[in-house]
PDB file of C-alpha atoms in Angstrom:
ATOM      1  CA  GLU A 600     -22.227 -24.026  -7.169  1.00  0.00           C
ATOM      2  CA  ALA A 601     -20.885 -21.610  -4.409  1.00  0.00           C
ATOM      3  CA  THR A 602     -19.633 -18.311  -5.747  1.00  0.00           C
ATOM      4  CA  SER A 603     -16.492 -16.528  -4.461  1.00  0.00           C
ATOM      5  CA  THR A 604     -18.713 -14.074  -2.701  1.00  0.00           C
ATOM      6  CA  GLU A 605     -20.852 -16.759  -1.066  1.00  0.00           C
ATOM      7  CA  ASN A 606     -17.582 -18.074   0.420  1.00  0.00           C
ATOM      8  CA  ILE A 607     -16.472 -14.888   1.617  1.00  0.00           C
ATOM      9  CA  SER A 608     -19.676 -14.352   3.592  1.00  0.00           C
ATOM     10  CA  SER A 609     -19.207 -17.590   5.281  1.00  0.00           C
ATOM     11  CA  GLU A 610     -15.575 -17.174   6.175  1.00  0.00           C
ATOM     12  CA  SER A 611     -16.230 -13.712   7.614  1.00  0.00           C
ATOM     13  CA  THR A 612     -18.974 -15.011   9.990  1.00  0.00           C
ATOM     14  CA  THR A 613     -16.352 -17.777  10.885  1.00  0.00           C
ATOM     15  CA  LEU A 614     -14.137 -15.167  11.682  1.00  0.00           C
ATOM     16  CA  GLU A 615     -16.623 -13.056  13.484  1.00  0.00           C
ATOM     17  CA  ASP A 616     -17.678 -16.087  15.511  1.00  0.00           C
ATOM     18  CA  HIS A 617     -14.229 -16.955  16.694  1.00  0.00           C
ATOM     19  CA  SER A 618     -12.407 -13.647  17.228  1.00  0.00           C
ATOM     20  CA  ILE A 619     -14.231 -11.486  19.772  1.00  0.00           C
ATOM     21  CA  SER A 620     -14.664 -12.112  23.496  1.00  0.00           C
ATOM     22  CA  GLU A 621     -15.615 -10.272  26.222  1.00  0.00           C
ATOM     23  CA  ASN A 622     -13.285 -10.623  28.854  1.00  0.00           C
ATOM     24  CA  SER A 623     -13.753  -9.426  32.587  1.00  0.00           C
ATOM     25  CA  ASP A 624      -9.914  -9.828  33.148  1.00  0.00           C
ATOM     26  CA  LEU A 625      -8.848  -6.799  30.888  1.00  0.00           C
ATOM     27  CA  PRO A 626      -7.446  -4.001  32.436  1.00  0.00           C
ATOM     28  CA  ASP A 627      -9.269  -0.793  32.918  1.00  0.00           C
ATOM     29  CA  GLY A 628      -9.951   1.117  29.922  1.00  0.00           C
ATOM     30  CA  PHE A 629     -10.139  -2.036  27.587  1.00  0.00           C
ATOM     31  CA  THR A 630     -13.438  -3.356  26.198  1.00  0.00           C
ATOM     32  CA  HIS A 631     -13.139  -6.647  24.615  1.00  0.00           C
ATOM     33  CA  THR A 632     -10.079  -8.853  22.823  1.00  0.00           C
ATOM     34  CA  ILE A 633     -10.001  -9.806  19.214  1.00  0.00           C
ATOM     35  CA  ILE A 634      -7.756 -11.972  17.457  1.00  0.00           C
ATOM     36  CA  ASP A 635      -6.009 -10.355  14.652  1.00  0.00           C
ATOM     37  CA  HIS A 636      -4.787 -11.534  11.110  1.00  0.00           C
ATOM     38  CA  ALA A 637      -1.532 -12.850  12.526  1.00  0.00           C
ATOM     39  CA  GLY A 638      -3.301 -14.893  15.327  1.00  0.00           C
ATOM     40  CA  ASN A 639      -2.364 -12.181  18.369  1.00  0.00           C
ATOM     41  CA  GLU A 640      -5.202 -11.882  20.984  1.00  0.00           C
ATOM     42  CA  VAL A 641      -5.205  -8.136  21.090  1.00  0.00           C
ATOM     43  CA  ALA A 642      -7.070  -6.140  24.235  1.00  0.00           C
ATOM     44  CA  ILE A 643      -9.102  -3.347  22.329  1.00  0.00           C
ATOM     45  CA  PRO A 644      -9.063   0.070  24.211  1.00  0.00           C
ATOM     46  CA  GLU A 645     -12.341   1.597  25.035  1.00  0.00           C
ATOM     47  CA  VAL A 646     -11.422   4.795  23.519  1.00  0.00           C
ATOM     48  CA  MET A 647     -10.068   5.015  20.053  1.00  0.00           C
ATOM     49  CA  ASP A 648      -9.801   8.640  19.120  1.00  0.00           C
ATOM     50  CA  ARG A 649      -6.428   8.761  17.794  1.00  0.00           C
ATOM     51  CA  ILE A 650      -5.751   5.684  15.001  1.00  0.00           C
ATOM     52  CA  VAL A 651      -2.583   5.072  13.032  1.00  0.00           C
ATOM     53  CA  ILE A 652      -2.550   2.970  10.254  1.00  0.00           C
ATOM     54  CA  ILE A 653       0.875   1.431   8.983  1.00  0.00           C
ATOM     55  CA  SER A 654      -0.403  -0.730   6.160  1.00  0.00           C
ATOM     56  CA  THR A 655      -1.232   0.057   2.422  1.00  0.00           C
ATOM     57  CA  PRO A 656      -3.965   0.496   1.415  1.00  0.00           C
ATOM     58  CA  LEU A 657      -5.848   0.142   4.672  1.00  0.00           C
ATOM     59  CA  PRO A 658      -6.473   3.924   5.470  1.00  0.00           C
ATOM     60  CA  SER A 659      -8.660   4.300   2.575  1.00  0.00           C
ATOM     61  CA  ALA A 660     -10.673   0.951   3.645  1.00  0.00           C
ATOM     62  CA  TYR A 661     -10.678   2.354   7.194  1.00  0.00           C
ATOM     63  CA  ALA A 662     -12.255   5.828   6.091  1.00  0.00           C
ATOM     64  CA  MET A 663     -14.733   4.106   4.404  1.00  0.00           C
ATOM     65  CA  PHE A 664     -15.682   1.856   7.205  1.00  0.00           C
ATOM     66  CA  ALA A 665     -15.656   4.722   9.695  1.00  0.00           C
ATOM     67  CA  GLY A 666     -17.321   7.021   7.297  1.00  0.00           C
ATOM     68  CA  SER A 667     -14.693   9.572   8.255  1.00  0.00           C
ATOM     69  CA  ALA A 668     -10.862   9.943   8.535  1.00  0.00           C
ATOM     70  CA  GLU A 669     -11.235  12.372  11.458  1.00  0.00           C
ATOM     71  CA  LYS A 670      -9.620   9.841  13.987  1.00  0.00           C
ATOM     72  CA  LEU A 671      -7.099   8.897  11.699  1.00  0.00           C
ATOM     73  CA  VAL A 672      -3.714  10.765  12.980  1.00  0.00           C
ATOM     74  CA  GLY A 673      -1.295   8.823  11.103  1.00  0.00           C
ATOM     75  CA  MET A 674      -0.391   6.840   8.072  1.00  0.00           C
ATOM     76  CA  ILE A 675       2.658   5.534   6.227  1.00  0.00           C
ATOM     77  CA  PRO A 676       3.764   8.016   3.262  1.00  0.00           C
ATOM     78  CA  SER A 677       2.382   5.949   0.155  1.00  0.00           C
ATOM     79  CA  SER A 678      -1.025   5.755   1.617  1.00  0.00           C
ATOM     80  CA  TYR A 679      -0.888   9.464   2.302  1.00  0.00           C
ATOM     81  CA  ALA A 680       0.243   9.935  -1.056  1.00  0.00           C
ATOM     82  CA  ALA A 681      -2.394   7.843  -2.552  1.00  0.00           C
ATOM     83  CA  ALA A 682      -5.041   9.449  -0.613  1.00  0.00           C
ATOM     84  CA  SER A 683      -4.327  12.955  -0.979  1.00  0.00           C
ATOM     85  CA  ASN A 684      -4.077  12.443  -4.775  1.00  0.00           C
ATOM     86  CA  SER A 685      -7.443  10.770  -5.046  1.00  0.00           C
ATOM     87  CA  VAL A 686     -11.148  11.466  -4.759  1.00  0.00           C
ATOM     88  CA  LEU A 687     -10.756  10.336  -1.218  1.00  0.00           C
ATOM     89  CA  ALA A 688      -9.043  13.683  -0.326  1.00  0.00           C
ATOM     90  CA  GLU A 689     -12.027  15.341  -1.876  1.00  0.00           C
ATOM     91  CA  ILE A 690     -14.803  13.388   0.025  1.00  0.00           C
ATOM     92  CA  MET A 691     -13.003  13.353   3.342  1.00  0.00           C
ATOM     93  CA  PRO A 692     -10.423  16.037   3.366  1.00  0.00           C
ATOM     94  CA  GLU A 693      -9.549  15.554   6.764  1.00  0.00           C
ATOM     95  CA  ILE A 694      -7.538  12.656   5.637  1.00  0.00           C
ATOM     96  CA  THR A 695      -4.858  14.811   4.625  1.00  0.00           C
ATOM     97  CA  ASN A 696      -4.356  16.080   8.236  1.00  0.00           C
ATOM     98  CA  ALA A 697      -2.642  12.580   8.921  1.00  0.00           C
ATOM     99  CA  SER A 698       0.751  12.604   9.958  1.00  0.00           C
ATOM    100  CA  THR A 699       3.465  10.356   8.343  1.00  0.00           C
ATOM    101  CA  ALA A 700       6.586  11.576  10.294  1.00  0.00           C
ATOM    102  CA  PHE A 701       6.811   8.534  12.063  1.00  0.00           C
ATOM    103  CA  MET A 702       7.841   6.481   9.134  1.00  0.00           C
ATOM    104  CA  ASN A 703      11.195   6.800   7.032  1.00  0.00           C
ATOM    105  CA  GLY A 704      10.890   4.493   4.184  1.00  0.00           C
ATOM    106  CA  SER A 705       9.946   1.192   5.545  1.00  0.00           C
ATOM    107  CA  ASP A 706      11.822   2.091   9.106  1.00  0.00           C
ATOM    108  CA  LEU A 707       9.494   2.999  12.018  1.00  0.00           C
ATOM    109  CA  ASN A 708      10.455   5.745  14.259  1.00  0.00           C
ATOM    110  CA  ILE A 709       8.765   4.872  17.554  1.00  0.00           C
ATOM    111  CA  GLU A 710       9.700   8.046  19.229  1.00  0.00           C
ATOM    112  CA  GLU A 711       7.500   9.746  16.431  1.00  0.00           C
ATOM    113  CA  LEU A 712       4.770   7.432  16.742  1.00  0.00           C
ATOM    114  CA  LEU A 713       4.690   7.953  20.439  1.00  0.00           C
ATOM    115  CA  ASN A 714       4.424  11.678  19.743  1.00  0.00           C
ATOM    116  CA  LEU A 715       1.224  11.196  18.073  1.00  0.00           C
ATOM    117  CA  ASP A 716      -0.326   9.645  21.358  1.00  0.00           C
ATOM    118  CA  PRO A 717      -2.254   6.525  19.340  1.00  0.00           C
ATOM    119  CA  ASP A 718      -4.997   4.729  21.114  1.00  0.00           C
ATOM    120  CA  ILE A 719      -4.434   1.907  18.655  1.00  0.00           C
ATOM    121  CA  VAL A 720      -2.332   1.104  15.581  1.00  0.00           C
ATOM    122  CA  PHE A 721      -3.127  -1.030  12.618  1.00  0.00           C
ATOM    123  CA  CYS A 722       0.245  -2.465  11.360  1.00  0.00           C
ATOM    124  CA  THR A 723       1.809  -5.363   9.381  1.00  0.00           C
ATOM    125  CA  GLU A 724       3.732  -8.045  11.327  1.00  0.00           C
ATOM    126  CA  THR A 725       7.004  -6.370  10.734  1.00  0.00           C
ATOM    127  CA  HIS A 726       6.351  -3.592  13.145  1.00  0.00           C
ATOM    128  CA  TYR A 727       3.802  -5.376  15.589  1.00  0.00           C
ATOM    129  CA  GLU A 728       6.641  -6.105  18.432  1.00  0.00           C
ATOM    130  CA  MET A 729       8.234  -2.666  18.164  1.00  0.00           C
ATOM    131  CA  ILE A 730       4.494  -1.143  18.732  1.00  0.00           C
ATOM    132  CA  THR A 731       3.476  -3.219  21.580  1.00  0.00           C
ATOM    133  CA  GLU A 732       6.822  -3.275  23.364  1.00  0.00           C
ATOM    134  CA  ALA A 733       6.033   0.619  23.417  1.00  0.00           C
ATOM    135  CA  GLY A 734       2.963   0.148  25.269  1.00  0.00           C
ATOM    136  CA  ILE A 735       0.449   0.583  22.243  1.00  0.00           C
ATOM    137  CA  PRO A 736      -2.111  -1.669  21.534  1.00  0.00           C
ATOM    138  CA  ALA A 737      -1.623  -3.025  18.052  1.00  0.00           C
ATOM    139  CA  VAL A 738      -3.665  -5.134  15.531  1.00  0.00           C
ATOM    140  CA  VAL A 739      -1.907  -6.883  12.589  1.00  0.00           C
ATOM    141  CA  VAL A 740      -3.822  -6.722   9.324  1.00  0.00           C
ATOM    142  CA  SER A 741      -2.822  -8.697   6.542  1.00  0.00           C
ATOM    143  CA  SER A 742      -2.830  -8.183   2.764  1.00  0.00           C
ATOM    144  CA  SER A 743      -1.561 -11.486   2.015  1.00  0.00           C
ATOM    145  CA  ASN A 744      -3.424 -14.188   4.162  1.00  0.00           C
ATOM    146  CA  TRP A 745      -5.984 -14.600   1.000  1.00  0.00           C
ATOM    147  CA  GLY A 746      -3.379 -14.946  -1.734  1.00  0.00           C
ATOM    148  CA  SER A 747      -4.248 -12.505  -4.442  1.00  0.00           C
ATOM    149  CA  ASN A 748      -7.834 -12.635  -3.803  1.00  0.00           C
ATOM    150  CA  ALA A 749      -8.691  -8.657  -3.443  1.00  0.00           C
ATOM    151  CA  ILE A 750     -12.328  -9.512  -2.594  1.00  0.00           C
ATOM    152  CA  ASP A 751     -11.459 -11.950   0.275  1.00  0.00           C
ATOM    153  CA  THR A 752      -8.913  -9.501   1.520  1.00  0.00           C
ATOM    154  CA  TYR A 753     -11.097  -6.357   1.582  1.00  0.00           C
ATOM    155  CA  ALA A 754     -13.800  -8.559   3.235  1.00  0.00           C
ATOM    156  CA  ALA A 755     -11.425  -9.673   6.011  1.00  0.00           C
ATOM    157  CA  TRP A 756     -10.330  -6.172   6.652  1.00  0.00           C
ATOM    158  CA  VAL A 757     -13.801  -4.876   6.941  1.00  0.00           C
ATOM    159  CA  THR A 758     -14.859  -7.759   9.156  1.00  0.00           C
ATOM    160  CA  LEU A 759     -11.726  -7.156  11.597  1.00  0.00           C
ATOM    161  CA  PHE A 760     -12.876  -3.527  11.388  1.00  0.00           C
ATOM    162  CA  GLY A 761     -15.976  -4.561  12.853  1.00  0.00           C
ATOM    163  CA  GLN A 762     -14.635  -6.634  15.662  1.00  0.00           C
ATOM    164  CA  VAL A 763     -12.485  -4.215  16.750  1.00  0.00           C
ATOM    165  CA  PHE A 764     -14.995  -1.057  16.658  1.00  0.00           C
ATOM    166  CA  GLN A 765     -17.818  -3.374  17.829  1.00  0.00           C
ATOM    167  CA  ASP A 766     -19.886  -2.625  14.872  1.00  0.00           C
ATOM    168  CA  GLU A 767     -20.169  -6.058  13.184  1.00  0.00           C
ATOM    169  CA  ASP A 768     -23.500  -5.023  11.568  1.00  0.00           C
ATOM    170  CA  ARG A 769     -21.687  -2.386   9.653  1.00  0.00           C
ATOM    171  CA  ALA A 770     -19.038  -4.768   8.608  1.00  0.00           C
ATOM    172  CA  THR A 771     -21.529  -7.396   7.442  1.00  0.00           C
ATOM    173  CA  ASP A 772     -23.549  -4.682   5.579  1.00  0.00           C
ATOM    174  CA  ILE A 773     -20.446  -3.621   3.795  1.00  0.00           C
ATOM    175  CA  VAL A 774     -19.267  -7.098   2.747  1.00  0.00           C
ATOM    176  CA  GLU A 775     -22.710  -8.038   1.782  1.00  0.00           C
ATOM    177  CA  TYR A 776     -22.937  -4.774  -0.428  1.00  0.00           C
ATOM    178  CA  GLY A 777     -19.403  -5.792  -2.025  1.00  0.00           C
ATOM    179  CA  ASN A 778     -20.725  -9.295  -2.678  1.00  0.00           C
ATOM    180  CA  GLN A 779     -23.894  -7.920  -4.351  1.00  0.00           C
ATOM    181  CA  VAL A 780     -21.603  -5.504  -6.589  1.00  0.00           C
ATOM    182  CA  TYR A 781     -19.143  -8.313  -7.247  1.00  0.00           C
ATOM    183  CA  ASP A 782     -22.138 -10.561  -8.245  1.00  0.00           C
ATOM    184  CA  MET A 783     -23.747  -7.973 -10.366  1.00  0.00           C
ATOM    185  CA  ILE A 784     -20.523  -7.383 -12.395  1.00  0.00           C
ATOM    186  CA  GLN A 785     -20.005 -10.992 -12.977  1.00  0.00           C
ATOM    187  CA  GLU A 786     -23.484 -11.325 -14.622  1.00  0.00           C
ATOM    188  CA  ARG A 787     -22.449  -9.034 -17.213  1.00  0.00           C
TER     189      ARG A 787
END
């Protein structure tokens, strides 16, 4: 019988196999394309030193994947509140340097976002069009494509980070570790 975690690994592999392409037709400064969680083909910039995340609770997942939050220059206020009032702020205090000024409730202030000079924005479908029309590469990250299965959702986020940052080995290691922990808990 296949466990939930075995399915995660096979789904992640499928996502990895079909979501990245090297493309010689990309404009200067872009390295590859990925297919995000909404099916958008996104050209990924070569330099990603300024990252904004407009999706909850993605900033903490990104910080864990990257091992740092120093490139995170913006996040939504609810993610900021959660991060700054958790152990994450103790482990990665730089996460509290991120701006929230570009959001007012669920409204995106595109001028304030542009002031952050992001290289890439991770967002929900709600803000994707406004961000891309402003000329900023945007990657839609879903928290609902996998129903209420938090493990599958987290695995999909990490897999997408692996594709965007061209570090699929790290993504695979994180997903496999999560599967091991899940299996260990299920055995108890």
